[in-house]
Amino acid sequence: MDFQTAKTRAAELHKLLNQYGYEYYVLDQPSVPDAEYDRLLHELIDIEAEFTELKTADSPTQRVGGDILEMFNKVEHSSQMLSLGNAFNEQDLRDFDRRVRQAVGDDVSYVCELKIDGLAVSLRYENGLFSLGATRGDGTVGEDITSNLRTIRSIPLRIQEPLTMEVRGEAYMPKRSFEALNQAKAEKGEEPFANPRNAAAGSLRQLDPKIAASRNLDVFLYAVADPGETGVTSHSEALDYLDTLGFKTNPERRKAADIEEVIQFIDGWVEKRPSLPYEIDGIVIKVDSLEQQRKLGTTAKSPRWAIAYKFPAEEVVTTLKSIELNVGRTGVITPTAILEPVQVAGTTVQRASLHNEDLIREKDIKIGDQVVIKKAGDIIPEVVNVLAEQRTGEEVEFNMPTHCPECESELVRIEGEVALRCINPKCPAQIREGLIHFVSRTAMNIDGLGEKVISQLFAEKLIEDVADLYKLTKEQLLGLERMGEKSVNNLLTAIEASKENSLEKLLFGLGIRHVGAKAAKTLAQEFDAMDKLMLATKEDLVAINEIGEKMADAVVTFFESEEVRELIAELKAEGLNMDYKGPKPVAPEESNSFFAGKTVVLTGKLEQLSRNEAKEQIEALGGKVAGSVSKKTDLVIAGEDAGSKLAKAESLGIEVWDEARMLEELTQN
Ligand code: IVH
């Protein structure tokens, strides 16, 4: 074959193979048998082998690149990849609809789409050629996973027009591929993926594109990054436009004239959901008109013109085999249900906290019962109720013990509390849990010191209190199970680094009763140094806005203890920082910010900063943050769903800003 003939034939083959591939992978309507496709593909492979210059990037033979990457490059998205606010019930949907109509008037229609449970991807086309595919990352910067995305057959390597554009959608693993993959993993003795979403994400994060290619991933596109530039005026047109360009969109979408139709659409899918060949976790509702979308705008994280309705958590029935008792850091005894292992929302559940005795009585839970389980917020397993009608009479009533299962001292029920407590300060379970708390993320954040390592160290008597952590030696650690040289070195570095933590982390880590992470921060900010806090009286403490009587008492009692004082001296001797290192309130006269000397009230839900962060930043600029609106208030920052404080501010004629305006002013400095 001469070059010219080969070139002409290659072009014909591209066209045919793209056409057949499109029919098969995008439309799911093949027009030729698979063997015919394979025959043409092999013909093209042969031609390209002979004339390598015909092997172009968009050739149907070029799905799986040969190179194994060393790492994924970071890529900046052309415009931010937002996520969605959630609705959990009809009321949330009606509230969303009301907010929308308040902003753009009553003439609104919506598009309802399935919420595919995979991971968001962004695809860039340059002059019609697929040039870059990325993960969402933090919304601004994602990772370049182009070579893995190329293996997804429904992603066109070239689109119908030579356009430069970015499109977005969800990459996912169909249920059948997921089951086959886990089956294969099980046969090889490997850990299965918990759910199709994790499997899809794991596959796209492989550095070898051959692995992604073998995983049968798929994609649905649901947005054009800059729809305005394509000439369409609505989201539904944008989706149709994606279709004409050769992209795969989800056909199960519907326009809804009002929120009632949206709710009907959702109700319909509750039934039909299990019959889909892929997982969905909800329905996405989007304002159709692009003009109205622009008017509504976005918050820092999500558009105001769309919302995700999340299906209620899946419930399953299993047997409660026994009830285990755990002693917590503060001595509270928590009963935990030990369950016959069962799959719920993608993972195996075998334990669920029962919280306390009252709850067991209230729900009338007996050992041997058939119980309904769900995952709250789709994460934490809980017992919903008992199927009392299925009892056989063999079930056994559960009674809380009278003595601590760990140290055998008598348990007490403190007045006004539901919990039973072990009040022996030397109870080994409490000490162990206290150590685990000390190293945890919100406290001293010592990486590599999880529950297991702490339990081992404690059992071997290598640590008895938190100061002992700082005396651990390399030899001691090397003696532990599954601890190699490298992990020991990392661990020692992490322990050393924790000495530099700001005071609030240490305070929280020490586990003073009633002092959570937030209160620890307040105390650290107010007193600046451990020594000063240790001298604080109850009066000093309650004078602080966020510190109540109960907490003040607990702090005073804590530092009165001789043992505590000794422990702190020891930690100091080990070189732990005892000072607050974070931002501090600044006196108004030291600041030339807008906020200097102003009294600000924060209300509603902020998206970008937590309330505490906003407070800190305002205070660092010489402002004061108050809890309630009065005539003395200078400014109210109203986040989403602001309620009575906003109303009051308006009635008093006080200036009101939204979060964006506040951020603008905060970053002025
Ligand atoms: S629209 C600006 N539509 O759900 C709107 N998202 O937090 C961006 N998802 O990150 C999202 N199916 O990964 C949209 N039909 C759909 C979707 C969808 C799944 C995912 C997406 C997003 C997350 C929402």
XYZ file of C-alpha atoms and ligand atoms in Angstrom:
693
model
C 0.000 0.000 0.000
C 1.371 3.440 -0.836
C 1.193 6.277 1.668
C -1.618 8.123 -0.090
C -3.860 5.046 -0.217
C -3.053 4.292 3.426
C -3.907 7.837 4.443
C -7.256 7.766 2.670
C -8.128 4.372 4.130
C -7.030 5.435 7.642
C -9.332 8.455 7.411
C -12.236 6.206 6.372
C -11.491 3.823 9.210
C -11.364 6.691 11.753
C -14.759 7.795 10.612
C -16.308 4.331 10.692
C -14.765 3.337 14.013
C -15.774 6.632 15.615
C -19.281 6.183 14.304
C -19.564 2.581 15.548
C -17.904 3.470 18.857
C -20.343 6.336 19.334
C -23.313 4.082 18.609
C -22.023 1.437 20.983
C -20.656 3.455 23.898
C -22.650 6.688 23.825
C -25.992 5.725 22.352
C -25.927 2.125 23.532
C -27.335 1.149 20.105
C -24.692 -0.720 18.114
C -25.401 -0.973 14.391
C -22.703 -3.558 13.563
C -21.567 -6.751 15.309
C -18.567 -6.448 17.651
C -16.516 -8.620 15.298
C -16.916 -6.076 12.523
C -15.670 -3.300 14.787
C -12.666 -5.398 15.817
C -11.852 -6.247 12.218
C -11.768 -2.561 11.218
C -9.771 -1.655 14.330
C -7.132 -4.243 13.470
C -6.973 -3.017 9.919
C -6.227 0.462 11.275
C -3.641 -0.869 13.744
C -1.837 -2.559 10.858
C -1.854 0.584 8.717
C -0.562 2.682 11.619
C 2.190 0.144 12.259
C 3.408 0.595 8.715
C 2.922 4.364 8.457
C 3.540 5.624 11.991
C 2.838 9.237 11.012
C -0.813 8.214 10.637
C -0.980 7.292 14.318
C -2.566 10.567 15.472
C -3.683 11.486 19.001
C -7.351 11.173 18.075
C -6.991 7.781 16.422
C -9.427 5.166 17.762
C -6.351 2.978 18.362
C -4.945 5.502 20.858
C -7.178 4.945 23.856
C -4.568 3.363 26.088
C -1.284 5.266 26.118
C 1.772 3.196 26.926
C 3.401 5.408 29.502
C 3.142 4.874 33.215
C 3.113 8.224 34.948
C 5.254 9.096 37.950
C 2.674 11.421 39.386
C -0.314 13.491 38.356
C 0.337 17.100 37.393
C -1.802 19.810 38.890
C -4.079 21.729 36.540
C -6.030 24.876 37.075
C -9.661 24.763 35.901
C -10.827 27.395 33.413
C -13.586 28.293 35.852
C -14.209 26.976 39.342
C -15.739 23.501 39.679
C -18.462 24.074 42.223
C -20.260 21.527 44.327
C -23.921 21.530 45.308
C -25.937 22.405 48.366
C -28.089 19.559 49.699
C -31.802 19.074 50.240
C -32.962 16.150 52.372
C -36.716 16.555 52.245
C -39.595 18.287 50.557
C -39.321 21.307 52.823
C -35.704 21.888 51.802
C -36.787 21.777 48.170
C -39.608 24.245 48.728
C -37.217 26.548 50.573
C -34.830 26.371 47.628
C -37.672 27.177 45.234
C -38.740 30.122 47.386
C -35.181 31.547 47.438
C -34.959 31.174 43.687
C -38.275 32.873 43.035
C -37.467 35.653 45.457
C -34.391 36.414 43.401
C -35.675 36.030 39.852
C -39.454 36.115 40.027
C -42.059 33.377 39.611
C -41.347 32.583 35.986
C -38.872 29.790 36.684
C -38.514 26.339 35.234
C -36.156 23.642 36.394
C -34.207 20.755 34.921
C -34.087 17.563 37.004
C -31.173 15.173 36.511
C -29.984 12.023 38.185
C -27.165 12.607 40.634
C -24.601 10.075 39.490
C -22.503 8.639 42.299
C -19.020 8.855 40.856
C -16.464 11.604 40.703
C -16.550 14.934 38.957
C -14.255 15.368 35.967
C -13.496 18.220 33.652
C -12.635 17.663 29.986
C -10.904 20.257 27.829
C -11.117 20.222 24.047
C -8.828 22.287 21.870
C -9.917 22.786 18.283
C -12.180 19.801 18.768
C -9.476 17.520 20.126
C -9.603 16.084 23.654
C -6.540 17.689 25.225
C -6.860 17.573 28.995
C -8.950 15.751 31.571
C -8.832 16.556 35.256
C -10.311 15.700 38.629
C -12.192 18.332 40.573
C -9.536 18.639 43.278
C -10.350 21.589 45.502
C -12.533 23.106 42.783
C -9.841 25.470 41.543
C -6.934 23.105 40.956
C -7.358 19.444 40.084
C -5.116 16.670 38.844
C -4.333 15.847 35.240
C -5.762 12.363 34.631
C -5.981 12.699 30.835
C -4.390 9.354 30.027
C -6.824 7.542 32.295
C -9.853 9.411 30.965
C -8.847 8.624 27.383
C -9.508 4.974 28.203
C -13.205 5.736 28.773
C -14.717 4.803 25.449
C -17.683 7.137 25.687
C -15.383 10.173 25.945
C -14.868 11.355 22.369
C -11.237 11.945 21.439
C -12.544 14.385 18.844
C -15.869 16.180 18.840
C -18.116 17.076 15.924
C -16.897 20.668 15.656
C -13.384 22.123 15.995
C -14.257 23.912 19.226
C -12.148 24.957 22.174
C -14.212 24.355 25.292
C -14.361 22.712 28.701
C -17.139 20.315 29.660
C -17.916 18.684 32.980
C -19.494 15.516 34.140
C -19.340 12.503 36.349
C -17.082 9.511 35.752
C -18.499 6.370 37.313
C -18.264 2.611 37.435
C -21.398 0.735 36.344
C -22.759 -1.721 38.928
C -21.856 -4.747 36.823
C -18.235 -3.682 36.371
C -18.039 -2.969 40.080
C -19.300 -6.426 41.011
C -16.945 -8.098 38.549
C -14.004 -6.093 39.836
C -14.704 -6.951 43.463
C -15.222 -10.583 42.567
C -11.804 -10.629 40.886
C -10.249 -8.863 43.849
C -11.768 -11.359 46.265
C -10.358 -14.239 44.238
C -6.910 -12.688 44.475
C -7.358 -12.196 48.205
C -7.350 -8.421 47.834
C -9.432 -5.919 49.769
C -12.623 -5.120 47.800
C -13.734 -1.566 47.053
C -16.421 -0.306 49.412
C -18.656 1.090 46.660
C -18.643 1.967 42.951
C -17.671 5.551 43.691
C -14.490 4.529 45.505
C -13.768 2.024 42.775
C -14.106 4.688 40.068
C -11.974 7.163 41.995
C -9.363 4.516 42.734
C -9.240 3.501 39.075
C -8.769 7.039 37.819
C -5.985 7.601 40.329
C -3.853 4.801 38.910
C -0.598 5.928 37.360
C -0.740 3.117 34.820
C -3.524 3.854 32.294
C -3.777 0.143 31.490
C -5.378 -0.388 34.868
C -7.983 2.317 34.294
C -8.592 0.818 30.836
C -9.389 -2.550 32.379
C -11.963 -1.127 34.777
C -14.834 -0.381 32.377
C -15.497 3.119 33.549
C -18.069 5.367 31.956
C -19.093 9.001 32.032
C -22.124 11.278 31.840
C -21.504 14.913 30.955
C -23.779 17.380 32.709
C -22.417 20.842 32.019
C -20.501 23.139 29.708
C -18.001 25.162 31.763
C -18.949 28.431 30.037
C -22.346 27.736 28.480
C -22.816 31.412 27.573
C -20.044 31.153 25.017
C -21.816 28.448 23.044
C -24.856 30.523 22.147
C -27.373 28.480 24.154
C -29.679 30.266 26.560
C -30.712 27.464 28.874
C -29.211 24.486 30.651
C -31.503 22.066 28.818
C -30.256 23.454 25.504
C -26.682 23.105 26.739
C -27.304 19.405 27.409
C -28.854 18.914 23.974
C -25.877 20.736 22.494
C -23.521 18.330 24.279
C -25.452 15.518 22.610
C -24.975 16.991 19.151
C -21.248 17.325 19.744
C -21.065 13.591 20.430
C -20.877 13.608 24.228
C -22.688 11.134 26.425
C -25.308 12.830 28.574
C -27.812 11.137 30.819
C -31.134 10.632 29.017
C -33.154 10.480 32.248
C -33.506 14.233 32.550
C -36.694 16.184 32.605
C -37.796 19.781 32.532
C -40.084 20.722 35.395
C -42.400 23.731 35.214
C -42.454 24.162 38.987
C -41.345 22.596 42.262
C -44.379 20.261 42.288
C -43.150 18.650 39.102
C -39.673 18.415 40.592
C -41.085 16.545 43.581
C -43.020 14.185 41.276
C -39.842 13.441 39.358
C -38.013 12.637 42.594
C -40.829 10.407 43.860
C -40.729 8.473 40.612
C -37.032 7.746 40.991
C -37.246 6.458 44.539
C -38.955 3.408 43.009
C -36.939 3.121 39.832
C -33.524 3.715 41.404
C -32.571 0.074 42.050
C -33.193 -0.883 38.428
C -30.566 1.525 37.068
C -27.311 -0.080 35.904
C -25.322 2.527 37.885
C -25.564 4.070 41.341
C -27.227 7.403 41.946
C -27.374 9.119 45.302
C -29.975 11.744 44.562
C -31.522 14.106 42.047
C -29.969 17.394 40.961
C -32.324 20.299 40.353
C -31.088 23.209 38.244
C -32.713 26.481 37.206
C -33.027 26.143 33.442
C -32.544 29.717 32.206
C -28.895 30.767 32.019
C -29.941 34.377 32.448
C -31.634 33.468 35.734
C -28.619 31.384 36.749
C -26.441 34.460 36.281
C -28.795 36.554 38.380
C -28.780 34.015 41.191
C -25.001 33.659 41.142
C -23.021 31.388 43.417
C -21.775 31.247 46.965
C -18.122 30.384 47.521
C -18.802 26.674 47.143
C -21.997 26.142 45.225
C -24.396 27.768 42.798
C -27.584 29.306 44.182
C -29.375 28.068 41.068
C -28.993 24.369 41.786
C -29.463 21.921 44.633
C -28.937 18.211 45.170
C -31.786 16.248 46.682
C -30.245 13.327 48.584
C -32.201 10.097 48.887
C -32.882 9.001 52.454
C -30.363 6.583 53.908
C -30.732 2.929 53.002
C -32.133 0.767 55.817
C -31.416 -2.929 56.293
C -32.332 -5.585 58.811
C -29.822 -7.671 60.721
C -29.412 -9.544 64.005
C -28.072 -7.942 67.139
C -25.702 -10.599 68.439
C -24.480 -8.998 71.637
C -23.866 -5.736 73.389
C -20.302 -4.725 74.130
C -19.358 -2.146 76.742
C -16.716 0.482 76.164
C -15.206 2.813 78.718
C -14.573 6.259 77.293
C -11.994 8.882 78.175
C -14.258 10.514 80.727
C -15.320 7.190 82.224
C -18.666 7.078 80.450
C -19.756 3.529 79.720
C -21.087 3.210 76.169
C -22.967 0.137 75.014
C -22.219 -0.886 71.429
C -24.375 -3.247 69.387
C -22.422 -6.099 67.834
C -24.278 -7.012 64.668
C -24.379 -9.848 62.213
C -22.261 -8.187 59.465
C -24.444 -6.587 56.820
C -23.957 -4.343 53.767
C -25.353 -0.848 54.213
C -24.836 1.941 51.679
C -21.755 0.304 50.265
C -19.864 -0.863 53.348
C -20.061 -3.734 55.786
C -21.482 -2.748 59.153
C -20.934 -4.851 62.263
C -21.090 -2.362 65.121
C -23.356 0.520 66.038
C -23.247 2.706 69.104
C -26.290 2.409 71.375
C -25.188 5.523 73.285
C -26.672 4.770 76.722
C -29.028 2.665 78.759
C -31.990 4.994 78.266
C -31.805 4.591 74.528
C -31.775 0.802 74.871
C -34.903 0.995 77.041
C -36.609 3.519 74.812
C -36.119 1.417 71.708
C -36.727 -1.756 73.691
C -33.594 -3.408 72.317
C -32.871 -6.999 73.336
C -29.971 -9.278 72.503
C -30.963 -11.551 69.632
C -33.401 -9.012 68.179
C -33.848 -8.311 64.496
C -32.925 -4.657 64.181
C -33.192 -2.028 61.438
C -29.849 -0.337 60.700
C -29.054 2.777 58.718
C -26.083 5.046 58.334
C -26.746 8.523 59.663
C -25.459 11.082 57.183
C -24.470 7.962 55.254
C -21.457 7.463 57.545
C -22.192 6.457 61.132
C -24.226 3.282 61.610
C -27.171 3.442 63.972
C -29.990 1.195 65.144
C -33.254 2.717 63.951
C -35.673 0.336 65.646
C -36.391 -3.241 66.638
C -38.701 -5.588 64.745
C -40.537 -6.680 67.875
C -43.072 -8.712 65.887
C -40.268 -11.019 64.758
C -39.286 -12.045 68.282
C -39.068 -15.739 69.069
C -38.981 -15.428 72.835
C -35.299 -16.337 72.904
C -34.238 -12.690 73.061
C -32.429 -11.612 76.186
C -32.981 -8.362 78.005
C -29.832 -6.323 78.485
C -28.898 -4.777 81.793
C -26.102 -2.319 82.348
C -23.433 -3.640 84.703
C -22.944 -2.237 88.172
C -19.155 -2.326 87.918
C -16.640 -1.038 85.381
C -15.890 -3.755 82.819
C -12.276 -2.641 82.820
C -11.269 -1.831 86.422
C -14.233 -3.258 88.314
C -14.857 -0.186 90.407
C -18.476 0.641 91.089
C -20.229 2.697 88.432
C -22.204 5.820 89.263
C -24.978 7.666 87.556
C -24.387 11.373 87.985
C -27.542 13.362 88.670
C -29.070 14.833 85.609
C -26.978 12.685 83.282
C -28.116 9.632 81.373
C -24.675 8.081 81.321
C -23.202 5.591 83.737
C -19.658 6.455 84.674
C -16.568 4.856 86.080
C -15.123 7.484 88.386
C -11.856 5.745 89.186
C -9.210 8.173 87.880
C -6.752 5.304 87.596
C -9.065 3.203 85.407
C -6.765 1.905 82.661
C -9.452 2.209 79.978
C -9.891 5.899 80.708
C -6.154 6.503 80.672
C -5.787 4.670 77.372
C -8.674 6.605 75.819
C -7.201 9.835 77.149
C -3.928 9.021 75.412
C -5.756 8.309 72.169
C -7.550 11.624 72.503
C -4.284 13.458 73.200
C -2.668 12.351 69.936
C -5.810 12.779 67.810
C -6.047 15.251 64.961
C -7.870 18.066 66.691
C -5.612 17.706 69.723
C -1.832 17.213 69.364
C -2.186 15.720 65.878
C 0.587 13.132 66.088
C 0.543 11.250 62.792
C 1.216 7.534 62.998
C 0.041 7.224 66.579
C -3.374 5.701 66.098
C -5.531 3.749 68.461
C -3.681 0.505 67.792
C -0.189 1.805 68.493
C -1.313 3.618 71.628
C -3.076 0.504 72.893
C 0.089 -1.525 72.333
C 2.335 1.020 74.008
C -0.047 1.194 76.910
C -0.393 -2.562 77.255
C 3.391 -2.905 77.271
C 3.519 -0.180 79.937
C 5.758 1.985 77.779
C 3.435 4.920 78.333
C 1.361 5.643 81.404
C 0.607 9.287 80.864
C 0.954 11.770 78.009
C 4.388 12.953 79.158
C 5.718 9.441 78.554
C 5.009 9.875 74.842
C 7.852 12.361 74.716
C 10.241 9.928 76.368
C 9.753 7.099 73.894
C 12.949 5.844 72.316
C 13.646 4.366 68.935
C 14.529 0.983 70.453
C 11.238 0.806 72.348
C 9.231 1.599 69.246
C 11.124 -0.837 67.057
C 10.074 -3.534 69.491
C 6.397 -3.058 68.639
C 4.443 -5.189 66.218
C 4.566 -4.038 62.601
C 6.860 -1.078 63.245
C 9.761 -0.785 60.834
C 12.666 1.622 60.914
C 10.913 4.042 58.571
C 7.631 4.268 60.452
C 9.497 4.621 63.742
C 11.527 7.530 62.368
C 8.386 9.180 61.022
C 6.644 8.693 64.317
C 9.491 10.199 66.331
C 9.556 13.183 63.972
C 5.798 13.636 64.406
C 6.082 13.443 68.198
C 8.889 15.997 68.157
C 6.947 18.312 65.842
C 3.906 18.221 68.143
C 5.942 20.024 70.814
C 5.594 23.186 68.766
C 1.779 23.151 68.728
C -0.035 26.249 69.818
C -1.428 26.157 73.371
C -5.040 25.346 72.435
C -4.067 21.975 70.985
C -2.381 20.976 74.218
C -5.276 22.291 76.292
C -7.792 20.346 74.273
C -5.550 17.287 74.351
C -5.370 17.291 78.125
C -9.072 16.555 78.159
C -10.392 19.018 80.719
C -14.064 18.231 81.385
C -16.465 20.339 79.286
C -13.603 21.974 77.360
C -13.991 21.185 73.674
C -11.723 22.320 70.867
C -13.509 25.629 70.530
C -13.407 26.494 74.222
C -9.736 25.480 74.335
C -9.066 28.008 71.615
C -10.925 30.733 73.464
C -8.993 30.004 76.647
C -5.673 29.994 74.802
C -6.483 33.273 73.078
C -7.631 34.968 76.237
C -4.838 33.839 78.540
C -2.047 33.520 76.030
C 0.077 31.195 78.175
C -0.441 28.082 80.266
C 0.945 29.728 83.421
C -1.574 32.535 83.217
C -4.459 30.165 82.647
C -3.386 28.057 85.616
C -3.694 31.128 87.838
C -7.152 32.073 86.548
C -9.968 32.187 89.083
C -13.553 31.240 88.400
C -14.390 34.960 88.178
C -11.684 35.536 85.566
C -13.049 32.661 83.563
C -16.756 33.463 83.589
C -15.913 37.033 82.611
C -15.121 35.623 79.190
C -18.044 35.667 76.814
C -18.105 32.028 75.815
C -17.150 30.456 79.151
C -20.009 29.400 81.407
C -20.054 28.421 85.098
C -19.761 24.713 84.495
C -16.717 25.069 82.308
C -15.100 27.599 84.638
C -15.508 25.202 87.553
C -14.055 22.356 85.540
C -11.004 24.402 84.537
C -10.313 25.555 88.092
C -10.727 22.047 89.500
C -8.494 20.623 86.812
C -5.577 22.941 87.514
C -5.971 22.587 91.273
C -5.012 18.968 91.041
C -1.475 18.247 92.179
C -1.170 15.489 89.583
C -2.120 17.834 86.785
C 0.425 20.399 87.932
C 3.136 17.788 87.986
C 2.177 16.571 84.556
C 2.338 20.067 83.105
C 5.748 20.661 84.700
C 6.929 17.442 83.136
C 5.609 18.410 79.698
C 7.347 21.755 80.020
C 10.579 19.985 80.889
C 10.159 17.849 77.769
C 10.171 21.069 75.770
C 6.473 21.457 74.889
C 5.350 24.910 73.859
C 2.970 26.435 76.405
C 2.010 29.609 74.525
C -0.762 30.608 72.177
C 0.569 31.112 68.668
C -2.511 31.971 66.592
C -4.001 35.330 65.643
C -5.036 37.521 68.548
C -7.595 40.236 68.875
C -6.037 43.592 68.117
C -6.915 46.814 69.912
C -8.924 49.186 67.657
C -6.275 51.896 67.823
C -3.647 49.484 66.506
C -5.587 48.774 63.352
C -6.462 50.927 60.392
C -8.900 48.400 59.006
C -12.538 49.125 58.310
C -13.358 46.781 61.206
C -11.332 48.734 63.808
C -13.575 49.603 66.732
C -16.687 48.230 65.044
C -19.065 45.808 66.702
C -20.017 43.075 64.278
C -22.624 40.321 64.536
C -22.326 37.158 62.467
C -25.520 35.317 61.581
C -26.674 32.593 59.212
C -24.492 29.992 57.586
C -21.167 31.149 56.197
C -19.767 29.163 53.304
C -16.155 30.176 53.016
C -15.084 30.606 56.630
C -16.338 29.018 59.806
C -17.930 31.470 62.220
C -14.925 31.112 64.453
C -12.496 31.872 61.646
C -14.481 34.934 60.640
C -14.521 36.085 64.269
C -10.797 35.590 64.578
C -10.073 37.562 61.449
C -12.357 40.425 62.413
C -10.785 40.566 65.850
C -7.309 40.499 64.379
C -8.309 43.686 62.557
C -9.464 45.451 65.695
C -13.152 44.628 65.453
C -15.359 43.134 68.119
C -17.717 40.262 67.456
C -20.908 40.206 69.514
C -23.514 37.505 69.853
C -26.679 39.524 69.481
C -27.921 42.532 67.564
C -28.557 45.746 69.466
C -28.378 49.473 68.843
C -24.656 49.223 69.523
C -24.133 46.897 66.570
C -22.343 48.551 63.656
C -22.580 45.796 61.117
C -24.313 42.455 60.574
C -22.802 39.786 58.340
C -25.646 37.609 57.092
C -24.813 34.179 55.716
C -27.282 31.810 54.192
C -30.653 31.306 55.895
C -30.065 34.163 58.320
C -33.095 34.495 60.565
C -34.206 36.758 63.404
C -30.893 38.579 63.838
C -31.050 39.715 60.265
C -34.644 40.842 60.693
C -33.698 42.770 63.815
C -30.742 44.419 62.071
C -33.042 45.490 59.277
C -35.595 46.921 61.688
C -32.860 48.884 63.475
C -31.485 50.116 60.178
C -28.093 48.505 60.762
C -25.827 47.931 57.797
C -25.960 44.322 56.521
C -23.323 42.599 54.393
C -23.204 39.212 52.786
C -20.221 36.913 53.195
C -18.612 37.945 49.923
C -18.594 41.595 50.967
C -17.012 40.662 54.294
C -14.316 38.583 52.600
C -13.545 41.485 50.317
C -12.976 43.746 53.309
C -11.029 41.116 55.268
C -8.613 40.602 52.408
C -8.082 44.352 52.002
C -5.504 44.067 54.716
S -23.987 19.754 38.675
C -22.271 23.759 39.380
N -25.178 17.518 37.931
O -22.481 15.876 42.504
C -22.937 22.448 39.503
N -23.470 17.393 39.572
O -21.753 18.280 44.927
C -21.990 21.324 39.535
N -22.973 15.140 40.335
O -19.442 17.586 42.422
C -22.554 20.005 39.667
N -24.423 14.098 39.062
O -19.648 15.513 40.998
C -24.249 18.084 38.733
N -26.272 15.629 37.160
C -25.350 16.189 37.941
C -24.538 15.418 38.816
C -23.610 16.075 39.612
C -23.474 13.958 39.974
C -21.928 15.342 41.355
C -20.820 16.268 40.960
C -20.746 17.313 42.036
C -21.547 16.696 43.135
C -22.359 17.703 43.913
